[in-house]
Each structure stands twice: as C-alpha cells, then as structure tokens.
Tab-separated table of C-alpha atoms in Angstrom:
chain	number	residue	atom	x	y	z
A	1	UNK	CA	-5.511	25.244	20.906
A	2	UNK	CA	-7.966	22.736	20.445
A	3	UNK	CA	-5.872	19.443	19.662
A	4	UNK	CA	-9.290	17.350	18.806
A	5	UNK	CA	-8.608	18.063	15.223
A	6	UNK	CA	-5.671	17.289	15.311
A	7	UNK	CA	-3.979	14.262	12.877
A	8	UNK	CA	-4.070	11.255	14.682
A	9	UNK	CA	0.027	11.110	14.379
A	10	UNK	CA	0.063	14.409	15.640
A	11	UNK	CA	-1.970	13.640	18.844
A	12	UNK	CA	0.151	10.339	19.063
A	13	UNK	CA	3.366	12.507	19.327
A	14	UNK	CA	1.927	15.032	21.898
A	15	UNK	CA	1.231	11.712	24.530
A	16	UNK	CA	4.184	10.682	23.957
A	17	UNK	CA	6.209	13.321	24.606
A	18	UNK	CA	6.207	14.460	28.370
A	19	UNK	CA	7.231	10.462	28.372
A	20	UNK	CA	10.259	10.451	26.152
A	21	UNK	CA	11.749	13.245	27.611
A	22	UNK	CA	11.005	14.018	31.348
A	23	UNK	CA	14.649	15.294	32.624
A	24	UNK	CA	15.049	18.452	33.643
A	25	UNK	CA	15.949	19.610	30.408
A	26	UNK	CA	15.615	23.568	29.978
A	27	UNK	CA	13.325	24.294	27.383
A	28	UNK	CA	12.909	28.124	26.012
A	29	UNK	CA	9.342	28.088	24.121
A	30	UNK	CA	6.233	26.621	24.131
A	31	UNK	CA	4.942	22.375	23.002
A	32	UNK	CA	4.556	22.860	19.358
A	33	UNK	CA	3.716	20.359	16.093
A	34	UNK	CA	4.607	19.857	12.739
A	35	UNK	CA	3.653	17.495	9.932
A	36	UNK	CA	3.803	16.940	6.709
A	37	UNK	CA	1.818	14.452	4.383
A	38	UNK	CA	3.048	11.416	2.187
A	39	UNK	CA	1.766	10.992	-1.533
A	40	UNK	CA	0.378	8.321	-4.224
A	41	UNK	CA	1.102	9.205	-8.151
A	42	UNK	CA	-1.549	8.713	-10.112
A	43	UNK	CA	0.994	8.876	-13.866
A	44	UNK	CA	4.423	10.109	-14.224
A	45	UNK	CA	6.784	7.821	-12.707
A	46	UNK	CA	10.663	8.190	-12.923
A	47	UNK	CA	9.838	10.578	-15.024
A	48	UNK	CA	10.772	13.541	-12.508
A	49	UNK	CA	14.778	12.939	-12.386
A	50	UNK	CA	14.543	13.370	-16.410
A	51	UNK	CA	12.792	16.279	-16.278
A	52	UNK	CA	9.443	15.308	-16.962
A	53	UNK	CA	5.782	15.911	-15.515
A	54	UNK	CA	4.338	14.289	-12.709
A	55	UNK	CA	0.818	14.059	-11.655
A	56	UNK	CA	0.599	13.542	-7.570
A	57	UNK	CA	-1.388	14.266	-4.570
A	58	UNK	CA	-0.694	14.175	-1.127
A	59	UNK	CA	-2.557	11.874	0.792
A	60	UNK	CA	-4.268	11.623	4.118
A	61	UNK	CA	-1.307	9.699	5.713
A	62	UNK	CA	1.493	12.105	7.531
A	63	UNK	CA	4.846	12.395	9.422
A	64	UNK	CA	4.847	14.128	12.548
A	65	UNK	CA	6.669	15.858	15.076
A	66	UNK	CA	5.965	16.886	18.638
A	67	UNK	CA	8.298	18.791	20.605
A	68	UNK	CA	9.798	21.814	22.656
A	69	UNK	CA	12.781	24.146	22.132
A	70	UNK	CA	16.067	23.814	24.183
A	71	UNK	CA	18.129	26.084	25.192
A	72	UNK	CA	20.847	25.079	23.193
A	73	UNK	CA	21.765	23.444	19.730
A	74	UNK	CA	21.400	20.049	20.648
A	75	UNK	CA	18.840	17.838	18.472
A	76	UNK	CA	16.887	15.082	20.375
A	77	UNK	CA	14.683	12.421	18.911
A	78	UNK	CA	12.415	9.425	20.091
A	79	UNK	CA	10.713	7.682	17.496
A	80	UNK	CA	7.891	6.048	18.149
A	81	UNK	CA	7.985	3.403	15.206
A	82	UNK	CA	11.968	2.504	16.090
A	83	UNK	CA	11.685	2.821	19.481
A	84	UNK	CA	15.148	4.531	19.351
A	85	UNK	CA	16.683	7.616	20.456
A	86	UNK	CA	18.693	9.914	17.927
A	87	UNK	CA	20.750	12.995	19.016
A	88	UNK	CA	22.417	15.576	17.194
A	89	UNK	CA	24.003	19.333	17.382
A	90	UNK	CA	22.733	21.994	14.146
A	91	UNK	CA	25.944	23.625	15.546
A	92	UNK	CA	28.586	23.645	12.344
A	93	UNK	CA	26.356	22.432	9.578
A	94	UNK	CA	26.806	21.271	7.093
A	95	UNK	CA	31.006	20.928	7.384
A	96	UNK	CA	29.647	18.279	10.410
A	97	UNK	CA	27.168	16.592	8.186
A	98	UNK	CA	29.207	13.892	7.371
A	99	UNK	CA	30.660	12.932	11.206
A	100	UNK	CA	27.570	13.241	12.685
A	101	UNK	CA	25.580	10.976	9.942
A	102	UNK	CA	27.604	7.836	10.638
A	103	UNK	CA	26.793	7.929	14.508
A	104	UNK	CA	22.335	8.029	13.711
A	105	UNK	CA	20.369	5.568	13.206
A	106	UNK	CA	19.148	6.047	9.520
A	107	UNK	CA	15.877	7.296	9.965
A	108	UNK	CA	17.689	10.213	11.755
A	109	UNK	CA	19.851	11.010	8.652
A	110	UNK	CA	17.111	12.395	6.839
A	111	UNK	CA	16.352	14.729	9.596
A	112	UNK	CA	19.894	15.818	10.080
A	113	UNK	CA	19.879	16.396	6.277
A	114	UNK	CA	16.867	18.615	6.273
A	115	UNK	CA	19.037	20.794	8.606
A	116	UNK	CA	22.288	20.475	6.752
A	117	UNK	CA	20.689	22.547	4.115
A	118	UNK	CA	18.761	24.188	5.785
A	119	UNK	CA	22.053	25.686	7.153
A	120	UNK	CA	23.641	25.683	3.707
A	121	UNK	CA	20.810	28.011	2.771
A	122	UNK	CA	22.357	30.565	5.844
A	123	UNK	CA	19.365	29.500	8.213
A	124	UNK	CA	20.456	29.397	11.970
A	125	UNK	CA	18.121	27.181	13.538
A	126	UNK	CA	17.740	26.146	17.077
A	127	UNK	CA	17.897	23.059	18.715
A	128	UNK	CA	14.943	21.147	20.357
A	129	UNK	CA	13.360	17.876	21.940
A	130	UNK	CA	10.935	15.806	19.649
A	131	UNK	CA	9.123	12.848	19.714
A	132	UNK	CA	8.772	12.007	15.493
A	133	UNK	CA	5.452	9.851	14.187
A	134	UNK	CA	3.759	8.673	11.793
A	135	UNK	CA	1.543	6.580	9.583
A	136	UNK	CA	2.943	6.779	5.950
A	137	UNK	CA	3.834	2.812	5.202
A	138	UNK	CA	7.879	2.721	5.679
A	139	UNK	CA	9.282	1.594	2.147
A	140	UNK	CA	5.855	1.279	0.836
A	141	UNK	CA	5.947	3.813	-2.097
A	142	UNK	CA	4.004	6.507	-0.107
A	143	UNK	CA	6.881	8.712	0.144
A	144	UNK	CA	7.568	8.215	4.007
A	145	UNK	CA	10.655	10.106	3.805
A	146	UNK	CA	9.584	12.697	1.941
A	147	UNK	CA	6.935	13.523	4.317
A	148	UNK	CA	9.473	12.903	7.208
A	149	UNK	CA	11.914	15.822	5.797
A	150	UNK	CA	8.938	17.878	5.099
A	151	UNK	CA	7.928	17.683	8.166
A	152	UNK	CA	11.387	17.692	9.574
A	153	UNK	CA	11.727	21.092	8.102
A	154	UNK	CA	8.624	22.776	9.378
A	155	UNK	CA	9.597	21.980	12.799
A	156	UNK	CA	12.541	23.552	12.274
A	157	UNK	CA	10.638	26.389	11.232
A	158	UNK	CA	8.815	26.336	14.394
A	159	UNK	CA	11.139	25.499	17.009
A	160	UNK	CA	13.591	28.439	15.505
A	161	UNK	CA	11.123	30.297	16.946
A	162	UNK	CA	10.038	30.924	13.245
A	163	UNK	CA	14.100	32.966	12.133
A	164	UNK	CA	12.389	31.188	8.390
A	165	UNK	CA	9.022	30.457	7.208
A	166	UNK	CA	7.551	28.952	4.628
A	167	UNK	CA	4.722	30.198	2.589
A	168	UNK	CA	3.760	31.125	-0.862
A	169	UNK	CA	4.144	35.120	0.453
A	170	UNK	CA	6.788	37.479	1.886
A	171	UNK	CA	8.145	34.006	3.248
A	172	UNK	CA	12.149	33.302	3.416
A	173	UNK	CA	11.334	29.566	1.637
A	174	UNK	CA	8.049	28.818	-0.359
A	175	UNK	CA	7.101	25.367	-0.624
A	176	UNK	CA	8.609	24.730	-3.676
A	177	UNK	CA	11.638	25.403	-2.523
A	178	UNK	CA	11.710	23.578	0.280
A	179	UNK	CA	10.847	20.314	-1.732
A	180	UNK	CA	14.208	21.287	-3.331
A	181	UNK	CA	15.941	21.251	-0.385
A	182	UNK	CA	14.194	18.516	1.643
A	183	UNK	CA	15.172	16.600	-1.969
A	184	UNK	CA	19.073	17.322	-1.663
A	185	UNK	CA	18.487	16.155	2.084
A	186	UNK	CA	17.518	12.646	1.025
A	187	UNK	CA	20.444	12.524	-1.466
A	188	UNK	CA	22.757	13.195	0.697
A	189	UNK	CA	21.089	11.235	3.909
A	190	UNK	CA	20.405	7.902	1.330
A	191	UNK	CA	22.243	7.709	-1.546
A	192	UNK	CA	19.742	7.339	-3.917
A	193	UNK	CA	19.790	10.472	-6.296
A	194	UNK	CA	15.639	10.952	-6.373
A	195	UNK	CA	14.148	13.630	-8.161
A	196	UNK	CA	11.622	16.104	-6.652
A	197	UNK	CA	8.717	14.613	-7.679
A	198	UNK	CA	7.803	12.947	-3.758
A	199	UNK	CA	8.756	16.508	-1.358
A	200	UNK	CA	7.200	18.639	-4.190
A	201	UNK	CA	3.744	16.495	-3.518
A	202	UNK	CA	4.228	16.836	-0.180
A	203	UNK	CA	5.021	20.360	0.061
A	204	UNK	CA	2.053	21.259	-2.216
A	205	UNK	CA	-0.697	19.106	-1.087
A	206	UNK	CA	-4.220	20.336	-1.171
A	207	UNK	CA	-7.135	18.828	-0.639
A	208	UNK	CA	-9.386	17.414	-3.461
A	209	UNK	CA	-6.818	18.446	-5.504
A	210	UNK	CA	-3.570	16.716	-7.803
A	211	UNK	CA	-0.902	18.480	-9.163
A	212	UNK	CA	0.647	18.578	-12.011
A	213	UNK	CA	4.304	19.531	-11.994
A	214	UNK	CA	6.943	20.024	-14.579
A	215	UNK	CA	9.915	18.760	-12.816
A	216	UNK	CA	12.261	20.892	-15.031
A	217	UNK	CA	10.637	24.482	-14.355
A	218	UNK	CA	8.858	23.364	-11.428
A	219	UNK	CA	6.154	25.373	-12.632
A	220	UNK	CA	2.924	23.548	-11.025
A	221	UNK	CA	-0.789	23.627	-11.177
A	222	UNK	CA	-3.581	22.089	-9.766
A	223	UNK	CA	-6.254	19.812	-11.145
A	224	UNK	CA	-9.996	18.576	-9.486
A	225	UNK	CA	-9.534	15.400	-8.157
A	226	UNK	CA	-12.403	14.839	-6.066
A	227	UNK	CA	-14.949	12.447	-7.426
A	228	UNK	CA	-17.281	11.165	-4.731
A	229	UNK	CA	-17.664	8.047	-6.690
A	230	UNK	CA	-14.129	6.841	-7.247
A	231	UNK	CA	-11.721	6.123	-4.154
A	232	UNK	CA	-7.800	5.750	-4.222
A	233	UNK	CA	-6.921	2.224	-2.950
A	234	UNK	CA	-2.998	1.691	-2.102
A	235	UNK	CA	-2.264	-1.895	-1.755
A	236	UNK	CA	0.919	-2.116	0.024
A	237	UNK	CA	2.897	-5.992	-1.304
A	238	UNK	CA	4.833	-6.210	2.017
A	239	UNK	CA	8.060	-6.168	-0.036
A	240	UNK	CA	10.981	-3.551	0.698
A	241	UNK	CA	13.452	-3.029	-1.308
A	242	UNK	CA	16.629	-0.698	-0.514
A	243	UNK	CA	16.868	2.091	-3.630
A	244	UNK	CA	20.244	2.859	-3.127
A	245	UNK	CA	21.008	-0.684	-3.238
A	246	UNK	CA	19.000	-1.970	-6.183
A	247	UNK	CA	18.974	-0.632	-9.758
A	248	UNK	CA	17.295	2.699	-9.372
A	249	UNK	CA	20.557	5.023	-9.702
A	250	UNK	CA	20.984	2.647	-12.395
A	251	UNK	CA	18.162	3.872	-14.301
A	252	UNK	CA	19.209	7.289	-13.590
A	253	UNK	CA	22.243	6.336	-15.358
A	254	UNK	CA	20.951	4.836	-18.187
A	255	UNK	CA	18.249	7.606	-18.814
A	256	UNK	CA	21.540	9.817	-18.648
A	257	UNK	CA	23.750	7.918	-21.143
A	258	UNK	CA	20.421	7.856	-23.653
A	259	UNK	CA	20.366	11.334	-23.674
A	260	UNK	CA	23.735	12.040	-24.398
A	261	UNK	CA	23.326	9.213	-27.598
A	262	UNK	CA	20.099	10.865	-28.648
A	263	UNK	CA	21.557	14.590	-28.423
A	264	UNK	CA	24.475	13.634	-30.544
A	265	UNK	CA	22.714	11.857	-33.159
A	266	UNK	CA	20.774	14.650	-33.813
A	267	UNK	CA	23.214	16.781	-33.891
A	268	UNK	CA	25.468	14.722	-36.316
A	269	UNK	CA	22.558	14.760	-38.633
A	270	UNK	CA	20.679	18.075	-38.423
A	271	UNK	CA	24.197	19.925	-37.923
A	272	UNK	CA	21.600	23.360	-38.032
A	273	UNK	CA	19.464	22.158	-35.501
A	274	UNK	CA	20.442	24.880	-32.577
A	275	UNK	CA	17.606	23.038	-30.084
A	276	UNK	CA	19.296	19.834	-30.365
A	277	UNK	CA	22.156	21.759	-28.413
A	278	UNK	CA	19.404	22.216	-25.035
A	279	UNK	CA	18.670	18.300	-25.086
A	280	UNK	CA	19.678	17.762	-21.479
A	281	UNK	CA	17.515	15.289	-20.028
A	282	UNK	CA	15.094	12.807	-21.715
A	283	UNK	CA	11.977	14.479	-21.700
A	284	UNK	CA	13.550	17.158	-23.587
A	285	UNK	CA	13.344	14.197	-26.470
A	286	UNK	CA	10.048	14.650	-28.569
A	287	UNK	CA	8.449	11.700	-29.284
A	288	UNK	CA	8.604	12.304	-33.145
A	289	UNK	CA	12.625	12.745	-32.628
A	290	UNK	CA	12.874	9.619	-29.899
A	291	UNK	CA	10.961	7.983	-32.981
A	292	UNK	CA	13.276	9.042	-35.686
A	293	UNK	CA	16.882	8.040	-33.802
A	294	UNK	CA	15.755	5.440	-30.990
A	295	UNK	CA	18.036	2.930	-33.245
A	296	UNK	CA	21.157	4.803	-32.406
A	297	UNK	CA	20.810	3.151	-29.435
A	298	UNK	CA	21.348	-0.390	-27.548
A	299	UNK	CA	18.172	-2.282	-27.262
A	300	UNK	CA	18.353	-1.848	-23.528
A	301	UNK	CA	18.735	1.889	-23.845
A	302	UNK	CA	15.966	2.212	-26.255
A	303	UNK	CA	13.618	0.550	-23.760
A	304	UNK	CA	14.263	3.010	-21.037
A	305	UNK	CA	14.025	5.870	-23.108
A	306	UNK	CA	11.143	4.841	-24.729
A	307	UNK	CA	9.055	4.197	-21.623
A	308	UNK	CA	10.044	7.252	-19.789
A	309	UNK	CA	9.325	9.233	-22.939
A	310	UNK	CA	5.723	7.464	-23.424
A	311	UNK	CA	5.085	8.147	-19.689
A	312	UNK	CA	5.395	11.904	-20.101
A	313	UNK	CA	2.970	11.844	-22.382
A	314	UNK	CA	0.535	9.429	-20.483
A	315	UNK	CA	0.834	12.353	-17.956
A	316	UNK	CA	-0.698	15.041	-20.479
A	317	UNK	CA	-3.760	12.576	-21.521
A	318	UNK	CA	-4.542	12.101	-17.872
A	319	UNK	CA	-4.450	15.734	-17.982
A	320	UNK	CA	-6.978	16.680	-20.447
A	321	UNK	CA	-8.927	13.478	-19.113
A	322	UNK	CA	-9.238	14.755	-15.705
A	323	UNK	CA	-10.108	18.043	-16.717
A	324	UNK	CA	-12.991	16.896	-19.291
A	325	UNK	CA	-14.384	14.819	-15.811
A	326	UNK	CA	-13.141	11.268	-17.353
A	327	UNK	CA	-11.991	9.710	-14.627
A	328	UNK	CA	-12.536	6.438	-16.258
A	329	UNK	CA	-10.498	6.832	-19.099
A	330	UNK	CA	-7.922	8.623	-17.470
A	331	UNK	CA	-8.088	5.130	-15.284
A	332	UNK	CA	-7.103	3.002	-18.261
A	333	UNK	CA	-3.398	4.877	-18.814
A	334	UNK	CA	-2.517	3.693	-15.550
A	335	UNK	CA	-2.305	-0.172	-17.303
A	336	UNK	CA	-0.219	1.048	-19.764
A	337	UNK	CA	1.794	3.013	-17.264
A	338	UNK	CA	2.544	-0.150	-15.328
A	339	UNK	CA	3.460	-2.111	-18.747
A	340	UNK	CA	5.970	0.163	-19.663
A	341	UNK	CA	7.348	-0.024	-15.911
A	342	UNK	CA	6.903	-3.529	-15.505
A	343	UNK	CA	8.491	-4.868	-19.604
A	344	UNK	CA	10.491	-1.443	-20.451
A	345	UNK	CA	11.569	0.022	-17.311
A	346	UNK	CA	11.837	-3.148	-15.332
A	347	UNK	CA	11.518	-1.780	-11.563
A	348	UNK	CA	8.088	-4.230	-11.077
A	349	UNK	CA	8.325	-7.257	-8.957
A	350	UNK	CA	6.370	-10.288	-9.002
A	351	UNK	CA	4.150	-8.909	-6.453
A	352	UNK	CA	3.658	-5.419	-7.739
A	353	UNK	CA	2.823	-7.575	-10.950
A	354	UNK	CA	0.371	-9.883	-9.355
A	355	UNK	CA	-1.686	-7.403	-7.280
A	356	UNK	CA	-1.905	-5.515	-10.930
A	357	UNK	CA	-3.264	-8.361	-12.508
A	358	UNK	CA	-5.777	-9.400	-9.623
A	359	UNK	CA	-6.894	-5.725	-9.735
A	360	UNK	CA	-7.178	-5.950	-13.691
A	361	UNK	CA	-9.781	-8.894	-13.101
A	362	UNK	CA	-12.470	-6.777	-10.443
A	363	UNK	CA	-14.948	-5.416	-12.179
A	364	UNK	CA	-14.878	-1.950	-11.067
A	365	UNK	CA	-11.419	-0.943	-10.869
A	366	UNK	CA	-10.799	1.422	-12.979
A	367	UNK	CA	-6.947	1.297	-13.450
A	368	UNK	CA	-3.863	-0.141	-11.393
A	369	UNK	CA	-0.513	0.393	-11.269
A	370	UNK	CA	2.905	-0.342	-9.153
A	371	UNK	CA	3.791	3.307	-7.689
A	372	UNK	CA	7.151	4.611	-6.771
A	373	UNK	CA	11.001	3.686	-7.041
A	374	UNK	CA	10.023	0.250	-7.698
A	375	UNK	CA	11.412	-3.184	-6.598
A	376	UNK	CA	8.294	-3.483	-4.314
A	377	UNK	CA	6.037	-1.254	-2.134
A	378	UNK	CA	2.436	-0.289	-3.205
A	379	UNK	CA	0.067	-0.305	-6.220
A	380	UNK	CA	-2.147	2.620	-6.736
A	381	UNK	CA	-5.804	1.508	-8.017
A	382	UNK	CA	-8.782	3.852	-8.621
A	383	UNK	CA	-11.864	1.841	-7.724
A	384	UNK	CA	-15.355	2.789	-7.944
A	385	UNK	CA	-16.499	3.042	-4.236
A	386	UNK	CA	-18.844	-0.138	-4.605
A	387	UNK	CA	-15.927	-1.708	-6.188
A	388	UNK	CA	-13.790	-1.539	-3.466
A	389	UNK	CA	-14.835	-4.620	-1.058
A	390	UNK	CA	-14.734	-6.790	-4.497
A	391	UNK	CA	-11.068	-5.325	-5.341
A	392	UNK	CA	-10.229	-6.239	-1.071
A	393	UNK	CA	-11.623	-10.050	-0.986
A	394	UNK	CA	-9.755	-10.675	-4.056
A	395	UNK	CA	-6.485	-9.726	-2.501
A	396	UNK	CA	-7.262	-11.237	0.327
A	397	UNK	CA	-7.976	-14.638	-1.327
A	398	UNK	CA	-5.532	-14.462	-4.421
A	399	UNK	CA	-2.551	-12.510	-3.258
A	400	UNK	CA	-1.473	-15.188	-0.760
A	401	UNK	CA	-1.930	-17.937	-3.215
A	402	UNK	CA	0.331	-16.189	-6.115
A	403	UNK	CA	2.815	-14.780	-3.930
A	404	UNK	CA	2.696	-16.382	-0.518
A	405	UNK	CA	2.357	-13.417	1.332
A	406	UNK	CA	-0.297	-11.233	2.686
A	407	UNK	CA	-0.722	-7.434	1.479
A	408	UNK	CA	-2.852	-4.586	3.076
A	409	UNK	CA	-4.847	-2.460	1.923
A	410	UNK	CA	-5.488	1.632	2.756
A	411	UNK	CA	-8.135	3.870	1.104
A	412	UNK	CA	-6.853	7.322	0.830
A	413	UNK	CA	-7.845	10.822	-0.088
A	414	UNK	CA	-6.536	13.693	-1.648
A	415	UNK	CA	-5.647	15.842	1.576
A	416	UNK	CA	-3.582	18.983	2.382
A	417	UNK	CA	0.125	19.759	2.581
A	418	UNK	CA	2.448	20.496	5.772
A	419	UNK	CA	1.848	22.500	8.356
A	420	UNK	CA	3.197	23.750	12.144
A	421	UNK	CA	1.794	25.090	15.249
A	422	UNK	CA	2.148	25.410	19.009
A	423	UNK	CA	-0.252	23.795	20.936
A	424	UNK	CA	0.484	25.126	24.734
C-alpha cells in the first residue's frame, strides 16, 4: 500500500513503531492501521444524554493506531503523546475489567474499555503490539477520546484478523453501534456518564457533510456542509477541566430530577394524558408543555430545563437553515446557543466567555460558541474565509490581555469517519 496518503498521525505511528517495540516478540499477521476522527458541534450541546438532537461533524483531526498481531492475548501500547507504555491481557473480559483498570495509565483505560465490551458483546479478539497517535487537542472539546475508542475499536477489528467488522452491510457491528459501545467504554473507563453524541460523530463522519442525530432513536441523516466560503475555526482556551470531577454528572442529574417534576405535574393535572406516561428524558418535554409547568420547578431546575429544551430546538432551525443554503443565519443560533450554556446551563468559563465575545466583535464571524462538556476546552466559530486572519490577530492580541493566557487556533474541515488497513 501506498502510505503517502496516509493521515499524518497514521504515518507518525508507522515510524514509530519498529522503535517501540523491537524484541523478539512473535507476531502472527501483517503491520496494519487504524484511526478514527475527533469532532466539533456546530448546535446541540448536552442535549444528547436527554435525548435530544445533535448536529456534528467529524473533523480532519484523528486518533491513530499502528501495530502488529501477537501471538497471544497480551495488549501492548506506546503512546507517543505520554511517552508511556501500557499493557494489558483481552483474556477474561470484562469480569477483569476492573483489576486490570487500576494498574493503566488513564489514557489506556479507554482502550481497555473498548475491549471490555467489545467482549461483553461475545467478540474474541486477539492481542497485539501498537504504537497509539494522534492530533485531536487532549481535553480540548474535540472529542479526543472518542476518536481514541473509535479508533481503539477498529484496530481491534483488524488485528482479530477481522473475527468482527464494522460496516453499514452484512457487518457483525455497524457504526452506530459501535458509538454505543465505544460510549459505555468511556463510562466505565472515566466516570463521566456522556451521551453518544461524540463516538456517534466519529463513527459517522463524512466528508463535506454534518449529521444530524436523534440521540433517542439514533436515527441519523446527513446534511451539506461544505461552503467554500465559510471555514470552521476551533479556538482551543488552554484550560482543562476533569468532567468527572466538575459538575457535568451534575447536570445529568439535574436534567434527570426535572423530568421526573415535569412528568408528574402533567400527569397530576391532565390525569387522561396517556403521553405524559412516555416523558422519560427532557427532550421528550414540548416546549408548549415546558412552557405551561416550568413553575413546578426550583429556579435552578427551570434554568436547566429550559436551556436544554431551547437547544433542541436551535438544532431544528440550523436544520432548515442549512438546508435552504443560510449558513449565515444558521451562524447567529450559535450566540444564543452559548447564552443559554454560558447564563442557564452554566458549564462556560471565563475564557470560553471571553474568546466568544472577542469573536462577537470581528467582523466576519459568523457565529461562536464554547463546544463540549464545558468548564474549558474550545470554541467553535464559523468565519468567512477572509475573516479568519482578523478573527486570529484578535485572539492573539486580546485573549492574553482578558485572560492571561495564550489560546491556539486550528481551522478544520468536515472530513470522513474511521477506518483500518494493513499496510505490509
């Protein structure tokens, strides 16, 4: 195979392998690669976990692996951005899950989760030597570990010597499912009880394209997203902020308990309503009903309901402004989106904040918002293209002044989903 067009992660991890491991290990197939990308959100955050739509792409930016298969069911790792080793055995999953996760480093947990359900699923996989890259901003709200299980589970697929695959057709997994799966993997590897929203992006990339997803049916479709005048600038704060350790299962939580208020309100006063009875997660709530008994709940409550309620339907006007080609009204929602994170939802920062308001003041930039979990990590902007240096010197001058650090910026493009392949 030509390995010219090849990711440059990819090519990174094929150097550095016959360097990482040159014992005289016995290997039983050929050098293979797998990768997988990460994702921006353009609308629909923490809406996924209530059951909501989300509108992502995946993004030029992947996790890769590079490796061979052993002989036996051992599981070695070098990662090139740790510099560590990890080492595991696929033998007994997932009863060993637990033992085996407090001896890796944590980067490794995700990958040992990946094949704890992979298992669970009644795969028997293989075990093999990799070298793991990558250039998806750690922490940044890219979804780095989302594209590192992805990818983590297509080389599993590949150095099984292919007992699954994973396709849309007479495959043992299709992609959706495997964002299910890779999604349980984080759970359990993390703590932080995400919703599907960052593997299904990854699992479904293609390029020029976004997709919409109902996280409830995980029905999905794709939209044109490939305007040769408009480019997708992620602005990464340089802040990092653990999820499990900050208030996003805390959201999760209170989403939950609104719910349950909201369903039983309605209940106690349309007694005949039978579709109050299928109210199970927030975006189950219509707006006109939200409306009607937000007051049966706590201030605080009514604030997170309200904003992931308004956010699922920011998703559907993005919608039908993408598909009427109005990219620059579709723009202005993501403001609104970030107001409702940054006053309702409270996961903003003052840095997420301050690159949104810098961006609001370029003439040019369509709309900005913070993107993922929250607490820090990146803003998505869409910028016209002759926009973009404008949107970049301000940062560069303003950023530092406001927040006393320095951020940096990537362009990105809507690119394709995961893949695997031997190479020699």
């Amino acid at each position: 195979m030509d390995t010219t067009s090849l990711l440059p992660p990819v090519t990174e991890a094929l150097a550095e392998f016959p360097k990482a491991f040159h014992d005289e290990t016995e290997y039983v197939g050929s050098l293979g690669v797998a990768w997988a990308p990460g994702r921006v959100n353009l609308i629909g955050e923490h809406t996924d976990y209530n059951g909501g739509l989300v509108l992502p792409l995946a993004v030029d930016r992947v996790s890769a692996f590079a490796g061979r298969t052993r002989a036996d069911q051992t599981v070695r790792l070098w990662s090139i951005h740790f510099k560590t080793y990890a080492q595991f055995s696929v033998e007994g999953l997932p009863d060993t899950f637990d033992e085996q996760r407090a001896e890796l480093p944590g980067w490794a947990r995700y990958i040992l989760g990946v094949a704890a359900e992979l298992a669970r699923a009644g795969i028997t996989l293989k075990g093999f030597d990799a070298v793991v890259s990558g250039d998806v901003p750690l922490g940044g709200g890219m979804s780095s570990s989302a594209a590192l299980e992805v990818a983590a589970a297509h080389a599993y697929a590949l150095f099984s010597n292919h007992a699954f695959t994973i396709g849309e057709e007479n495959a043992t997994l299709s992609p959706i499912l495997v964002a299910g799966l890779c999604q349980h993997a984080e759970q359990i590897a993390s703590g932080v009880m995400c919703g599907i929203l960052d593997q299904a992006a990854s699992c479904l990339g293609q390029p020029r394209k976004a997709v919409l997803l109902n996280c409830r049916s995980l029905e999905y479709r794709y939209l044109p997203f490939a305007d040769p005048t408009i480019s997708i600038v992620v602005v990464d704060t340089g802040v990092r902020r653990e999820l499990a350790d900050s208030a996003y299962n805390e959201r999760r939580q209170q989403c939950e308990e609104a719910t349950k208020l909201i369903r039983e309100s309605i209940l106690q006063a349309e007694p005949a309503n039978e579709l109050a009875h299928d109210i199970k997660e927030l975006c189950d709530i219509t707006p006109e009903q939200f409306a009607r008994y937000k007051q049966q709940l706590p201030e605080l409550l009514q604030r997170r309901a309200g904003y992931v309620i308004a956010e699922n339907e920011r998703v559907l006007q993005v919608v039908k402004l993408l598909e009427a080609g109005n990219i620059e009204e579709a723009g202005k929602i993501l403001w609104l989106g970030h107001a409702g994170l940054q006053n309702d939802y409270e996961v903003s920062c003052t840095e997420l904040d301050a690159l949104v308001d810098i961006a609001c003041n370029v003439p040019g930039v369509l709309g900005a918002r913070m993107m993922g979990g929250g607490f820090g990590g990146c803003t998505i902007n869409l910028v016209r293209h002759e926009a973009v240096e404008a949107l970049q010197q301000a940062i560069e001058l303003q950023y530092p002044e406001r927040t006393g650090r320095r951020a940096s910026i990537d362009i990105c493009r809507a690119a394709a989903g995961p893949g695997c392949t031997f190479v020699a």
